[in-house]
mmCIF file of N, CA and C in Angstrom:
data_model
loop_
_atom_site.group_PDB
_atom_site.id
_atom_site.type_symbol
_atom_site.label_atom_id
_atom_site.label_comp_id
_atom_site.label_asym_id
_atom_site.label_seq_id
_atom_site.Cartn_x
_atom_site.Cartn_y
_atom_site.Cartn_z
ATOM 1 N N GLU A 150 148.786 174.385 94.614
ATOM 2 C CA GLU A 150 148.249 174.629 95.514
ATOM 3 C C GLU A 150 148.646 173.573 96.884
ATOM 4 N N LEU A 151 148.638 173.687 97.875
ATOM 5 C CA LEU A 151 148.798 173.514 99.148
ATOM 6 C C LEU A 151 148.261 171.961 99.814
ATOM 7 N N ASP A 152 148.862 170.935 99.852
ATOM 8 C CA ASP A 152 147.850 169.891 100.434
ATOM 9 C C ASP A 152 148.103 170.425 102.126
ATOM 10 N N VAL A 153 147.479 169.446 103.011
ATOM 11 C CA VAL A 153 147.260 169.496 104.127
ATOM 12 C C VAL A 153 148.883 169.373 104.952
ATOM 13 N N TRP A 154 150.006 168.652 104.247
ATOM 14 C CA TRP A 154 150.940 168.010 105.147
ATOM 15 C C TRP A 154 152.010 169.942 104.486
ATOM 16 N N MET A 155 151.592 170.114 103.549
ATOM 17 C CA MET A 155 152.414 171.494 103.032
ATOM 18 C C MET A 155 152.203 172.695 103.841
ATOM 19 N N TYR A 156 150.944 172.643 104.283
ATOM 20 C CA TYR A 156 150.088 173.685 105.069
ATOM 21 C C TYR A 156 150.498 173.786 106.572
ATOM 22 N N GLN A 157 150.561 172.679 107.041
ATOM 23 C CA GLN A 157 150.818 172.476 108.009
ATOM 24 C C GLN A 157 152.445 172.752 108.553
ATOM 25 N N HIS A 158 153.223 172.233 107.596
ATOM 26 C CA HIS A 158 154.967 172.702 107.332
ATOM 27 C C HIS A 158 155.089 173.924 107.268
ATOM 28 N N PHE A 159 153.935 174.935 106.006
ATOM 29 C CA PHE A 159 153.997 176.395 106.187
ATOM 30 C C PHE A 159 154.008 177.073 107.491
ATOM 31 N N LEU A 160 152.518 176.544 108.118
ATOM 32 C CA LEU A 160 152.462 177.108 109.643
ATOM 33 C C LEU A 160 153.522 177.147 110.732
ATOM 34 N N GLU A 161 153.775 175.918 110.738
ATOM 35 C CA GLU A 161 154.935 175.514 111.621
ATOM 36 C C GLU A 161 156.369 176.620 111.276
ATOM 37 N N VAL A 162 156.873 176.599 110.121
ATOM 38 C CA VAL A 162 158.056 177.105 109.740
ATOM 39 C C VAL A 162 157.710 178.866 110.117
ATOM 40 N N ARG A 163 156.496 179.593 109.945
ATOM 41 C CA ARG A 163 155.980 180.725 110.245
ATOM 42 C C ARG A 163 155.530 181.065 111.795
ATOM 43 N N LYS A 164 155.670 179.864 112.295
ATOM 44 C CA LYS A 164 155.179 179.945 114.046
ATOM 45 C C LYS A 164 154.020 180.412 114.223
ATOM 46 N N ILE A 165 153.066 179.912 112.963
ATOM 47 C CA ILE A 165 151.931 180.340 113.235
ATOM 48 C C ILE A 165 151.027 179.068 114.280
ATOM 49 N N LYS A 166 150.263 179.355 115.562
ATOM 50 C CA LYS A 166 149.756 178.080 116.332
ATOM 51 C C LYS A 166 148.698 178.156 115.607
ATOM 52 N N CYS A 167 148.131 177.233 115.648
ATOM 53 C CA CYS A 167 146.586 176.654 114.857
ATOM 54 C C CYS A 167 146.354 175.352 115.445
ATOM 55 N N GLY A 168 147.682 174.339 115.903
ATOM 56 C CA GLY A 168 147.169 172.760 116.438
ATOM 57 C C GLY A 168 147.890 171.882 115.390
ATOM 58 N N THR A 169 147.379 170.938 115.600
ATOM 59 C CA THR A 169 148.289 169.689 114.860
ATOM 60 C C THR A 169 146.760 169.513 113.529
ATOM 61 N N LEU A 170 147.158 169.578 112.287
ATOM 62 C CA LEU A 170 146.047 169.127 111.238
ATOM 63 C C LEU A 170 146.228 168.207 110.482
ATOM 64 N N ILE A 171 147.324 167.171 110.928
ATOM 65 C CA ILE A 171 147.497 166.307 110.469
ATOM 66 C C ILE A 171 147.592 165.008 111.591
ATOM 67 N N PRO A 172 146.569 163.988 111.769
ATOM 68 C CA PRO A 172 146.755 162.995 113.163
ATOM 69 C C PRO A 172 147.851 162.362 113.055
ATOM 70 N N ASN A 173 148.448 162.063 114.354
ATOM 71 C CA ASN A 173 149.873 161.443 114.353
ATOM 72 C C ASN A 173 150.022 160.564 114.278
ATOM 73 N N ASP A 174 148.594 159.587 113.529
ATOM 74 C CA ASP A 174 148.656 158.133 113.002
ATOM 75 C C ASP A 174 148.752 158.045 111.419
ATOM 76 N N LYS A 175 148.703 159.138 111.151
ATOM 77 C CA LYS A 175 148.473 159.179 109.805
ATOM 78 C C LYS A 175 149.947 159.398 109.045
ATOM 79 N N MET A 176 150.193 158.426 107.989
ATOM 80 C CA MET A 176 151.643 158.196 107.503
ATOM 81 C C MET A 176 151.675 159.115 106.105
ATOM 82 N N PRO A 177 152.328 160.126 105.647
ATOM 83 C CA PRO A 177 152.232 160.097 103.848
ATOM 84 C C PRO A 177 152.312 158.840 103.095
ATOM 85 N N ASP A 178 152.086 158.930 102.096
ATOM 86 C CA ASP A 178 152.714 158.014 100.869
ATOM 87 C C ASP A 178 153.578 158.661 99.858
ATOM 88 N N HIS A 179 154.178 157.941 99.137
ATOM 89 C CA HIS A 179 154.961 157.980 98.605
ATOM 90 C C HIS A 179 154.867 159.699 97.880
ATOM 91 N N PRO A 180 153.632 159.919 97.115
ATOM 92 C CA PRO A 180 153.777 161.228 96.294
ATOM 93 C C PRO A 180 153.848 162.288 97.214
ATOM 94 N N THR A 181 153.097 162.317 98.520
ATOM 95 C CA THR A 181 152.866 162.898 99.251
ATOM 96 C C THR A 181 154.430 163.710 99.896
ATOM 97 N N VAL A 182 155.149 162.442 100.361
ATOM 98 C CA VAL A 182 156.539 162.718 101.019
ATOM 99 C C VAL A 182 157.146 163.491 99.789
ATOM 100 N N LEU A 183 157.386 162.725 98.838
ATOM 101 C CA LEU A 183 158.140 163.625 97.585
ATOM 102 C C LEU A 183 158.133 164.921 97.444
ATOM 103 N N GLN A 184 156.639 165.536 97.421
ATOM 104 C CA GLN A 184 155.873 166.916 97.312
ATOM 105 C C GLN A 184 156.110 168.054 98.387
ATOM 106 N N LEU A 185 156.097 167.278 99.781
ATOM 107 C CA LEU A 185 156.489 168.104 100.859
ATOM 108 C C LEU A 185 157.840 168.548 100.999
ATOM 109 N N LEU A 186 158.815 167.195 100.639
ATOM 110 C CA LEU A 186 159.824 167.631 100.648
ATOM 111 C C LEU A 186 160.659 168.806 99.452
ATOM 112 N N ARG A 187 160.067 168.270 98.267
ATOM 113 C CA ARG A 187 160.368 169.610 97.366
ATOM 114 C C ARG A 187 159.531 170.852 97.979
ATOM 115 N N PHE A 188 158.766 170.924 98.555
ATOM 116 C CA PHE A 188 157.716 172.018 99.268
ATOM 117 C C PHE A 188 159.124 173.232 99.622
ATOM 118 N N ALA A 189 159.655 172.294 100.947
ATOM 119 C CA ALA A 189 160.127 172.653 102.136
ATOM 120 C C ALA A 189 161.656 173.076 101.408
ATOM 121 N N LEU A 190 162.066 172.369 100.165
ATOM 122 C CA LEU A 190 163.777 172.696 99.941
ATOM 123 C C LEU A 190 163.335 173.564 98.904
ATOM 124 N N ASN A 191 162.034 174.185 98.567
ATOM 125 C CA ASN A 191 161.833 175.149 97.063
ATOM 126 C C ASN A 191 162.511 174.491 95.854
ATOM 127 N N LEU A 192 162.098 173.054 95.819
ATOM 128 C CA LEU A 192 162.509 172.741 94.574
ATOM 129 C C LEU A 192 161.614 172.348 93.210
ATOM 130 N N THR A 193 161.836 172.284 92.213
ATOM 131 C CA THR A 193 161.259 171.817 91.133
ATOM 132 C C THR A 193 161.120 170.384 91.168
ATOM 133 N N GLN A 194 160.148 169.847 90.015
ATOM 134 C CA GLN A 194 160.276 168.695 89.482
ATOM 135 C C GLN A 194 161.170 168.636 88.479
ATOM 136 N N THR A 195 162.241 167.976 89.415
ATOM 137 C CA THR A 195 163.646 167.528 87.830
ATOM 138 C C THR A 195 164.137 166.083 88.343
ATOM 139 N N PRO A 196 165.046 165.830 87.744
ATOM 140 C CA PRO A 196 164.958 164.402 87.875
ATOM 141 C C PRO A 196 166.175 164.084 89.159
ATOM 142 N N GLU A 197 166.707 165.248 89.203
ATOM 143 C CA GLU A 197 167.578 165.061 90.674
ATOM 144 C C GLU A 197 166.667 165.401 92.053
ATOM 145 N N SER A 198 165.415 165.734 91.704
ATOM 146 C CA SER A 198 164.627 165.867 92.744
ATOM 147 C C SER A 198 163.154 164.574 92.905
ATOM 148 N N GLU A 199 163.901 163.191 92.077
ATOM 149 C CA GLU A 199 162.577 162.254 92.366
ATOM 150 C C GLU A 199 163.226 161.259 93.058
ATOM 151 N N LEU A 200 164.266 161.243 93.648
ATOM 152 C CA LEU A 200 164.421 160.298 94.810
ATOM 153 C C LEU A 200 164.487 160.705 96.251
ATOM 154 N N LEU A 201 164.179 160.435 97.196
ATOM 155 C CA LEU A 201 163.461 161.084 98.923
ATOM 156 C C LEU A 201 164.551 160.886 99.283
ATOM 157 N N VAL A 202 165.589 159.795 99.366
ATOM 158 C CA VAL A 202 166.462 160.098 100.519
ATOM 159 C C VAL A 202 167.511 161.176 99.963
ATOM 160 N N PRO A 203 168.082 161.299 98.836
ATOM 161 C CA PRO A 203 168.741 162.471 98.703
ATOM 162 C C PRO A 203 168.044 163.744 99.343
ATOM 163 N N LEU A 204 166.459 164.002 99.178
ATOM 164 C CA LEU A 204 165.861 165.210 99.440
ATOM 165 C C LEU A 204 166.035 165.199 100.881
ATOM 166 N N CYS A 205 165.564 163.684 101.245
ATOM 167 C CA CYS A 205 165.651 163.618 103.076
ATOM 168 C C CYS A 205 167.091 164.651 103.638
ATOM 169 N N VAL A 206 168.214 164.041 103.595
ATOM 170 C CA VAL A 206 169.520 164.300 103.395
ATOM 171 C C VAL A 206 169.754 165.765 103.140
ATOM 172 N N LYS A 207 169.176 166.273 102.692
ATOM 173 C CA LYS A 207 169.052 168.016 102.248
ATOM 174 C C LYS A 207 168.193 168.512 103.256
ATOM 175 N N VAL A 208 167.273 168.130 103.423
ATOM 176 C CA VAL A 208 166.026 168.601 104.521
ATOM 177 C C VAL A 208 166.874 168.875 105.869
ATOM 178 N N LEU A 209 167.336 167.444 106.141
ATOM 179 C CA LEU A 209 168.465 167.443 107.596
ATOM 180 C C LEU A 209 169.490 167.907 107.827
ATOM 181 N N LYS A 210 170.317 168.466 106.651
ATOM 182 C CA LYS A 210 171.635 168.871 106.433
ATOM 183 C C LYS A 210 171.147 170.620 106.637
ATOM 184 N N GLU A 211 170.135 171.276 106.020
ATOM 185 C CA GLU A 211 169.423 172.451 106.754
ATOM 186 C C GLU A 211 169.046 172.611 107.449
ATOM 187 N N ASN A 212 168.411 171.641 108.130
ATOM 188 C CA ASN A 212 167.728 171.630 109.785
ATOM 189 C C ASN A 212 166.282 172.035 109.784
ATOM 190 N N LEU A 213 165.872 171.798 108.459
ATOM 191 C CA LEU A 213 164.320 172.508 108.194
ATOM 192 C C LEU A 213 163.038 171.664 109.102
ATOM 193 N N LEU A 214 163.367 170.978 109.903
ATOM 194 C CA LEU A 214 162.512 169.770 110.248
ATOM 195 C C LEU A 214 161.260 170.847 111.206
ATOM 196 N N THR A 215 159.931 170.079 110.432
ATOM 197 C CA THR A 215 158.934 170.623 111.042
ATOM 198 C C THR A 215 158.273 168.793 111.508
ATOM 199 N N GLY A 216 156.891 169.015 111.862
ATOM 200 C CA GLY A 216 156.115 167.656 112.428
ATOM 201 C C GLY A 216 155.770 167.009 111.149
ATOM 202 N N PRO A 217 154.997 167.613 109.680
ATOM 203 C CA PRO A 217 155.262 166.734 108.534
ATOM 204 C C PRO A 217 156.501 166.441 108.180
ATOM 205 N N LEU A 218 157.266 167.478 108.308
ATOM 206 C CA LEU A 218 158.712 166.730 107.637
ATOM 207 C C LEU A 218 159.384 165.594 108.291
ATOM 208 N N ILE A 219 159.275 165.805 109.800
ATOM 209 C CA ILE A 219 159.605 164.314 110.490
ATOM 210 C C ILE A 219 158.433 162.760 110.303
ATOM 211 N N GLN A 220 157.467 163.238 109.951
ATOM 212 C CA GLN A 220 156.597 162.372 109.676
ATOM 213 C C GLN A 220 157.008 162.064 108.047
ATOM 214 N N ALA A 221 157.082 162.765 107.236
ATOM 215 C CA ALA A 221 157.801 162.421 105.776
ATOM 216 C C ALA A 221 159.304 161.507 105.948
ATOM 217 N N ILE A 222 160.274 162.356 106.700
ATOM 218 C CA ILE A 222 161.281 161.470 106.620
ATOM 219 C C ILE A 222 161.573 159.856 107.256
ATOM 220 N N SER A 223 160.595 159.858 108.221
ATOM 221 C CA SER A 223 160.424 158.559 108.951
ATOM 222 C C SER A 223 159.188 158.031 108.239
ATOM 223 N N SER A 224 159.076 158.096 107.211
ATOM 224 C CA SER A 224 157.839 156.988 106.304
ATOM 225 C C SER A 224 158.159 155.931 105.865
ATOM 226 N N ASP A 225 157.224 155.532 105.536
ATOM 227 C CA ASP A 225 157.285 153.921 105.004
ATOM 228 C C ASP A 225 157.874 154.399 103.733
ATOM 229 N N ALA A 226 157.076 155.274 102.963
ATOM 230 C CA ALA A 226 157.814 155.796 101.718
ATOM 231 C C ALA A 226 159.388 155.972 101.539
ATOM 232 N N ALA A 227 159.762 156.857 102.705
ATOM 233 C CA ALA A 227 161.472 156.786 102.847
ATOM 234 C C ALA A 227 162.061 155.557 103.148
ATOM 235 N N TYR A 228 161.594 154.732 104.026
ATOM 236 C CA TYR A 228 162.238 153.629 104.564
ATOM 237 C C TYR A 228 162.373 152.711 103.228
ATOM 238 N N LEU A 229 161.237 152.239 102.304
ATOM 239 C CA LEU A 229 161.395 151.597 101.570
ATOM 240 C C LEU A 229 162.390 152.060 100.250
ATOM 241 N N GLU A 230 162.678 153.287 100.457
ATOM 242 C CA GLU A 230 163.572 153.512 98.920
ATOM 243 C C GLU A 230 165.108 153.399 99.623
ATOM 244 N N TYR A 231 165.038 153.865 101.026
ATOM 245 C CA TYR A 231 166.504 153.404 102.152
ATOM 246 C C TYR A 231 166.788 152.177 101.980
ATOM 247 N N SER A 232 165.990 151.057 102.101
ATOM 248 C CA SER A 232 166.460 149.673 102.070
ATOM 249 C C SER A 232 166.638 149.514 101.090
ATOM 250 N N LYS A 233 166.549 150.103 99.961
ATOM 251 C CA LYS A 233 167.057 149.482 98.824
ATOM 252 C C LYS A 233 168.391 149.850 98.372
ATOM 253 N N LEU A 234 169.073 150.822 98.959
ATOM 254 C CA LEU A 234 170.254 151.248 98.812
ATOM 255 C C LEU A 234 171.050 150.647 99.016
ATOM 256 N N SER A 235 172.484 150.817 98.599
ATOM 257 C CA SER A 235 173.834 149.691 99.489
ATOM 258 C C SER A 235 174.236 150.631 100.514
ATOM 259 N N ILE A 236 174.804 150.088 101.152
ATOM 260 C CA ILE A 236 175.240 150.172 102.755
ATOM 261 C C ILE A 236 176.211 151.867 102.208
ATOM 262 N N ARG A 237 177.109 152.053 101.427
ATOM 263 C CA ARG A 237 177.726 153.103 101.029
ATOM 264 C C ARG A 237 176.413 154.402 100.972
ATOM 265 N N GLN A 238 175.492 154.005 100.096
ATOM 266 C CA GLN A 238 174.500 154.703 99.649
ATOM 267 C C GLN A 238 173.446 155.705 101.225
ATOM 268 N N ARG A 239 173.548 154.838 101.598
ATOM 269 C CA ARG A 239 172.865 155.063 102.836
ATOM 270 C C ARG A 239 173.360 156.045 103.782
ATOM 271 N N ALA A 240 174.740 156.048 103.692
ATOM 272 C CA ALA A 240 175.548 156.762 105.039
ATOM 273 C C ALA A 240 174.960 157.901 105.048
ATOM 274 N N ALA A 241 174.893 158.484 104.004
ATOM 275 C CA ALA A 241 174.413 160.343 103.959
ATOM 276 C C ALA A 241 173.526 160.493 104.747
ATOM 277 N N LEU A 242 172.418 159.478 104.550
ATOM 278 C CA LEU A 242 171.000 159.659 106.067
ATOM 279 C C LEU A 242 171.724 159.487 107.190
ATOM 280 N N LEU A 243 172.258 158.506 107.103
ATOM 281 C CA LEU A 243 172.992 158.000 108.540
ATOM 282 C C LEU A 243 173.381 159.252 109.266
ATOM 283 N N VAL A 244 174.290 159.675 108.368
ATOM 284 C CA VAL A 244 175.408 161.143 108.908
ATOM 285 C C VAL A 244 174.701 162.253 109.302
ATOM 286 N N ALA A 245 174.110 162.271 108.229
ATOM 287 C CA ALA A 245 173.029 163.624 108.520
ATOM 288 C C ALA A 245 172.076 163.729 109.937
ATOM 289 N N THR A 246 171.450 162.403 109.976
ATOM 290 C CA THR A 246 170.744 162.159 111.157
ATOM 291 C C THR A 246 171.639 162.299 112.215
ATOM 292 N N ALA A 247 172.771 161.832 112.455
ATOM 293 C CA ALA A 247 173.548 161.664 113.784
ATOM 294 C C ALA A 247 174.191 163.174 113.992
ATOM 295 N N THR A 248 174.476 164.094 112.535
ATOM 296 C CA THR A 248 174.699 165.324 112.690
ATOM 297 C C THR A 248 173.867 165.739 113.342
ATOM 298 N N LEU A 249 172.641 166.438 112.917
ATOM 299 C CA LEU A 249 171.751 166.662 113.267
ATOM 300 C C LEU A 249 170.923 166.543 115.303
ATOM 301 N N LEU A 250 171.292 165.417 115.337
ATOM 302 C CA LEU A 250 170.846 164.606 116.863
ATOM 303 C C LEU A 250 172.236 165.105 117.636
ATOM 304 N N THR A 251 173.603 165.263 116.852
ATOM 305 C CA THR A 251 174.575 165.660 117.987
ATOM 306 C C THR A 251 174.319 167.127 118.085
ATOM 307 N N CYS A 252 173.852 167.839 117.373
ATOM 308 C CA CYS A 252 173.609 169.424 117.578
ATOM 309 C C CYS A 252 172.461 169.816 118.230
ATOM 310 N N PHE A 253 171.467 169.026 118.278
ATOM 311 C CA PHE A 253 170.318 168.837 119.532
ATOM 312 C C PHE A 253 170.703 168.664 120.773
ATOM 313 N N MET A 254 171.458 167.545 121.014
ATOM 314 C CA MET A 254 171.957 167.180 122.137
ATOM 315 C C MET A 254 172.671 168.336 123.225
ATOM 316 N N ARG A 255 173.530 169.068 121.966
ATOM 317 C CA ARG A 255 174.385 170.330 122.636
ATOM 318 C C ARG A 255 173.670 171.534 123.050
ATOM 319 N N ALA A 256 172.563 171.516 122.619
ATOM 320 C CA ALA A 256 172.176 172.490 122.496
ATOM 321 C C ALA A 256 171.335 172.765 123.770
#
């Protein structure tokens, strides 16, 4: 069953125009972010898919960005997990973000 976050992502991926279903000021909570990232990456619930930051890195590396995914990656839930990581563990997300931004700037 798709929630509004997954449905908005689904529509954006398929380039179906319907307007925004999610208010811009609405921030997804941890379970919503986790469910949306798994949905975007077509993953099932496994111990490897329990952490948000590695899933965010995969989304960025695969360039799967949609409005809902941008909100999920920049959510308080993702930041809370990120802030608890060591500097070395944070590097993967920073590198993935910088790489994607560099690609957009060149385009």
